[in-house]
Amino acid sequence: MKICVIGGGNIGTLCAAELAAGGCKVAMYTSRPEAWSKTISVYDADEKLLLKTDGVKPTDELAEAVSGAAQIWITHPAFLFESLAAQLLPHVRAGQMLLVIPGSGGAEFAFRPLLEKGVILCGLQRVHCIARLKQKGESVYALGRKPSLALGAIPASEAPRCAEEIERLLAIPCEPLPNYLSVTLTPSNPILHTSRLYSMFRDYAPGMVWDHNIRFYVEWTDEASEIMLACDAELQALCELLPLDLREVRSLRVHYESETAAQLTAKIQSIRAFRDITSPMKQTTAGWIPDFGSRYFTADFPFGLKIIRDVGALAGLPMPNINRLWSWYEQTARLPGVACFRLDADSLDSLIRLYA
């Protein structure tokens, strides 16, 4: 089987290496194929070599990468979905599987022209493994594979077959979800990252600096946990209100097995795979400041939190905590010209029909 992987970052590099090691013919679509080694190595957190493969072919020709591919795996950030959809449209065919990892970020709206052409859209609720590049185009760390995965699809009837395919390719149990909205509303980065960023930088003003780059998870605070749990509660209220089976949009309380803010803080601080992850900050001559150009800001707010906010507004549900985070982003952290999700649905009924 040929699989095209789009995006040579952390998760794209890991996916390409694992697929090639499993016997797939892998085309890696990247803007800089000349920077890629003939072999890709995967290491664990202790620098142990897990696998090495020479089965990944990098190319900057999209038509070449997609041609003959049974599946296209997209690991680009959400703000690139719309432009990527336009580039892919002439090259895809009916029945081709388009897998977005993770599948949130409004993929079902950005890739709607491909759906109309007969492409099957799939999305994972979460990435299958935390990954970090060791050397771009050459090696990557696999820092913790998930014990199970969940996949949504449009049309929804394709989810069982697609989940079976992904389970075979990644060797991780993969459950089909009843609808793609169960992917879109998953409260991972859209709530987890945004709550943490708000708690760190809500009082920021030009001229403020920090003496170090904050470790995003190891230095997690109870305040961040309290904000996250409040936003998560609003999301769960939205799931109960909408006329779809959204039981698989698991509360962060359940996901992290924590009922209180203190328990959640302790849990997040203890996750080994998160240990060395720093914050979206950049160093100046005076000290460290927020990096508002980071994907944490340009994706997780305008293509993560914004979707939850817009669906809530369409359903008529007050979401004061989520709106508070969004207002802060708009006033403080949103850079001029940064793209933002637009809900392509004029009524709740039209939204629901999309997920059939």
PDB file of N, CA and C in Angstrom, residues 268-301:
ATOM      1  N   ILE A 268      -0.882  16.038  35.595  1.00  0.00           N
ATOM      2  CA  ILE A 268      -0.220  16.603  34.419  1.00  0.00           C
ATOM      3  C   ILE A 268       1.272  16.776  34.674  1.00  0.00           C
ATOM      4  N   GLN A 269       1.638  17.229  35.863  1.00  0.00           N
ATOM      5  CA  GLN A 269       3.050  17.427  36.186  1.00  0.00           C
ATOM      6  C   GLN A 269       3.828  16.112  36.177  1.00  0.00           C
ATOM      7  N   SER A 270       3.151  15.003  36.380  1.00  0.00           N
ATOM      8  CA  SER A 270       3.827  13.709  36.527  1.00  0.00           C
ATOM      9  C   SER A 270       3.994  12.939  35.223  1.00  0.00           C
ATOM     10  N   ILE A 271       3.400  13.393  34.135  1.00  0.00           N
ATOM     11  CA  ILE A 271       3.446  12.634  32.883  1.00  0.00           C
ATOM     12  C   ILE A 271       4.836  12.750  32.268  1.00  0.00           C
ATOM     13  N   ARG A 272       5.527  11.640  32.169  1.00  0.00           N
ATOM     14  CA  ARG A 272       6.932  11.652  31.760  1.00  0.00           C
ATOM     15  C   ARG A 272       7.116  12.190  30.346  1.00  0.00           C
ATOM     16  N   ALA A 273       6.190  11.845  29.448  1.00  0.00           N
ATOM     17  CA  ALA A 273       6.323  12.280  28.061  1.00  0.00           C
ATOM     18  C   ALA A 273       6.235  13.800  27.918  1.00  0.00           C
ATOM     19  N   PHE A 274       5.650  14.472  28.931  1.00  0.00           N
ATOM     20  CA  PHE A 274       5.519  15.931  28.907  1.00  0.00           C
ATOM     21  C   PHE A 274       6.713  16.647  29.544  1.00  0.00           C
ATOM     22  N   ARG A 275       7.621  15.884  30.113  1.00  0.00           N
ATOM     23  CA  ARG A 275       8.639  16.425  31.024  1.00  0.00           C
ATOM     24  C   ARG A 275       9.460  17.571  30.436  1.00  0.00           C
ATOM     25  N   ASP A 276       9.899  17.431  29.206  1.00  0.00           N
ATOM     26  CA  ASP A 276      10.843  18.399  28.645  1.00  0.00           C
ATOM     27  C   ASP A 276      10.188  19.418  27.718  1.00  0.00           C
ATOM     28  N   ILE A 277       8.875  19.458  27.690  1.00  0.00           N
ATOM     29  CA  ILE A 277       8.187  20.383  26.791  1.00  0.00           C
ATOM     30  C   ILE A 277       8.145  21.771  27.407  1.00  0.00           C
ATOM     31  N   THR A 278       8.660  22.729  26.666  1.00  0.00           N
ATOM     32  CA  THR A 278       8.675  24.112  27.152  1.00  0.00           C
ATOM     33  C   THR A 278       7.468  24.870  26.593  1.00  0.00           C
ATOM     34  N   SER A 279       7.402  26.152  26.875  1.00  0.00           N
ATOM     35  CA  SER A 279       6.270  26.976  26.478  1.00  0.00           C
ATOM     36  C   SER A 279       6.566  27.727  25.181  1.00  0.00           C
ATOM     37  N   PRO A 280       5.519  28.210  24.517  1.00  0.00           N
ATOM     38  CA  PRO A 280       5.725  29.025  23.315  1.00  0.00           C
ATOM     39  C   PRO A 280       6.222  30.415  23.711  1.00  0.00           C
ATOM     40  N   MET A 281       7.523  30.505  23.907  1.00  0.00           N
ATOM     41  CA  MET A 281       8.154  31.755  24.321  1.00  0.00           C
ATOM     42  C   MET A 281       9.410  31.963  23.479  1.00  0.00           C
ATOM     43  N   LYS A 282       9.869  33.203  23.390  1.00  0.00           N
ATOM     44  CA  LYS A 282      11.103  33.497  22.671  1.00  0.00           C
ATOM     45  C   LYS A 282      11.969  34.413  23.515  1.00  0.00           C
ATOM     46  N   GLN A 283      13.272  34.257  23.331  1.00  0.00           N
ATOM     47  CA  GLN A 283      14.225  34.994  24.156  1.00  0.00           C
ATOM     48  C   GLN A 283      14.598  36.322  23.502  1.00  0.00           C
ATOM     49  N   THR A 284      14.588  37.363  24.299  1.00  0.00           N
ATOM     50  CA  THR A 284      15.061  38.676  23.863  1.00  0.00           C
ATOM     51  C   THR A 284      16.265  39.055  24.714  1.00  0.00           C
ATOM     52  N   THR A 285      16.843  40.191  24.426  1.00  0.00           N
ATOM     53  CA  THR A 285      17.992  40.634  25.228  1.00  0.00           C
ATOM     54  C   THR A 285      17.593  40.906  26.677  1.00  0.00           C
ATOM     55  N   ALA A 286      16.312  41.234  26.899  1.00  0.00           N
ATOM     56  CA  ALA A 286      15.856  41.545  28.261  1.00  0.00           C
ATOM     57  C   ALA A 286      15.376  40.312  29.011  1.00  0.00           C
ATOM     58  N   GLY A 287      14.945  39.264  28.277  1.00  0.00           N
ATOM     59  CA  GLY A 287      14.402  38.067  28.911  1.00  0.00           C
ATOM     60  C   GLY A 287      13.457  37.344  27.975  1.00  0.00           C
ATOM     61  N   TRP A 288      12.645  36.465  28.544  1.00  0.00           N
ATOM     62  CA  TRP A 288      11.722  35.646  27.748  1.00  0.00           C
ATOM     63  C   TRP A 288      10.342  36.308  27.675  1.00  0.00           C
ATOM     64  N   ILE A 289       9.746  36.263  26.477  1.00  0.00           N
ATOM     65  CA  ILE A 289       8.398  36.809  26.274  1.00  0.00           C
ATOM     66  C   ILE A 289       7.559  35.789  25.517  1.00  0.00           C
ATOM     67  N   PRO A 290       6.218  35.917  25.547  1.00  0.00           N
ATOM     68  CA  PRO A 290       5.365  34.987  24.795  1.00  0.00           C
ATOM     69  C   PRO A 290       5.643  35.077  23.298  1.00  0.00           C
ATOM     70  N   ASP A 291       5.591  33.934  22.643  1.00  0.00           N
ATOM     71  CA  ASP A 291       5.742  33.879  21.187  1.00  0.00           C
ATOM     72  C   ASP A 291       4.356  33.715  20.574  1.00  0.00           C
ATOM     73  N   PHE A 292       3.683  34.810  20.281  1.00  0.00           N
ATOM     74  CA  PHE A 292       2.325  34.764  19.769  1.00  0.00           C
ATOM     75  C   PHE A 292       2.250  34.226  18.343  1.00  0.00           C
ATOM     76  N   GLY A 293       3.398  34.028  17.720  1.00  0.00           N
ATOM     77  CA  GLY A 293       3.415  33.411  16.392  1.00  0.00           C
ATOM     78  C   GLY A 293       3.495  31.895  16.434  1.00  0.00           C
ATOM     79  N   SER A 294       3.570  31.309  17.640  1.00  0.00           N
ATOM     80  CA  SER A 294       3.634  29.854  17.791  1.00  0.00           C
ATOM     81  C   SER A 294       2.299  29.204  17.426  1.00  0.00           C
ATOM     82  N   ARG A 295       2.365  27.947  17.007  1.00  0.00           N
ATOM     83  CA  ARG A 295       1.132  27.190  16.706  1.00  0.00           C
ATOM     84  C   ARG A 295       0.203  27.109  17.912  1.00  0.00           C
ATOM     85  N   TYR A 296       0.761  27.162  19.103  1.00  0.00           N
ATOM     86  CA  TYR A 296      -0.081  27.152  20.298  1.00  0.00           C
ATOM     87  C   TYR A 296      -1.084  28.302  20.236  1.00  0.00           C
ATOM     88  N   PHE A 297      -0.662  29.418  19.638  1.00  0.00           N
ATOM     89  CA  PHE A 297      -1.557  30.572  19.512  1.00  0.00           C
ATOM     90  C   PHE A 297      -2.265  30.603  18.160  1.00  0.00           C
ATOM     91  N   THR A 298      -1.559  30.316  17.080  1.00  0.00           N
ATOM     92  CA  THR A 298      -2.143  30.471  15.745  1.00  0.00           C
ATOM     93  C   THR A 298      -3.031  29.303  15.340  1.00  0.00           C
ATOM     94  N   ALA A 299      -3.018  28.209  16.096  1.00  0.00           N
ATOM     95  CA  ALA A 299      -3.884  27.066  15.798  1.00  0.00           C
ATOM     96  C   ALA A 299      -4.867  26.779  16.926  1.00  0.00           C
ATOM     97  N   ASP A 300      -4.377  26.691  18.158  1.00  0.00           N
ATOM     98  CA  ASP A 300      -5.220  26.204  19.249  1.00  0.00           C
ATOM     99  C   ASP A 300      -6.313  27.176  19.668  1.00  0.00           C
ATOM    100  N   PHE A 301      -6.091  28.461  19.470  1.00  0.00           N
ATOM    101  CA  PHE A 301      -7.173  29.433  19.729  1.00  0.00           C
ATOM    102  C   PHE A 301      -8.086  29.589  18.502  1.00  0.00           C
TER     103      PHE A 301
END
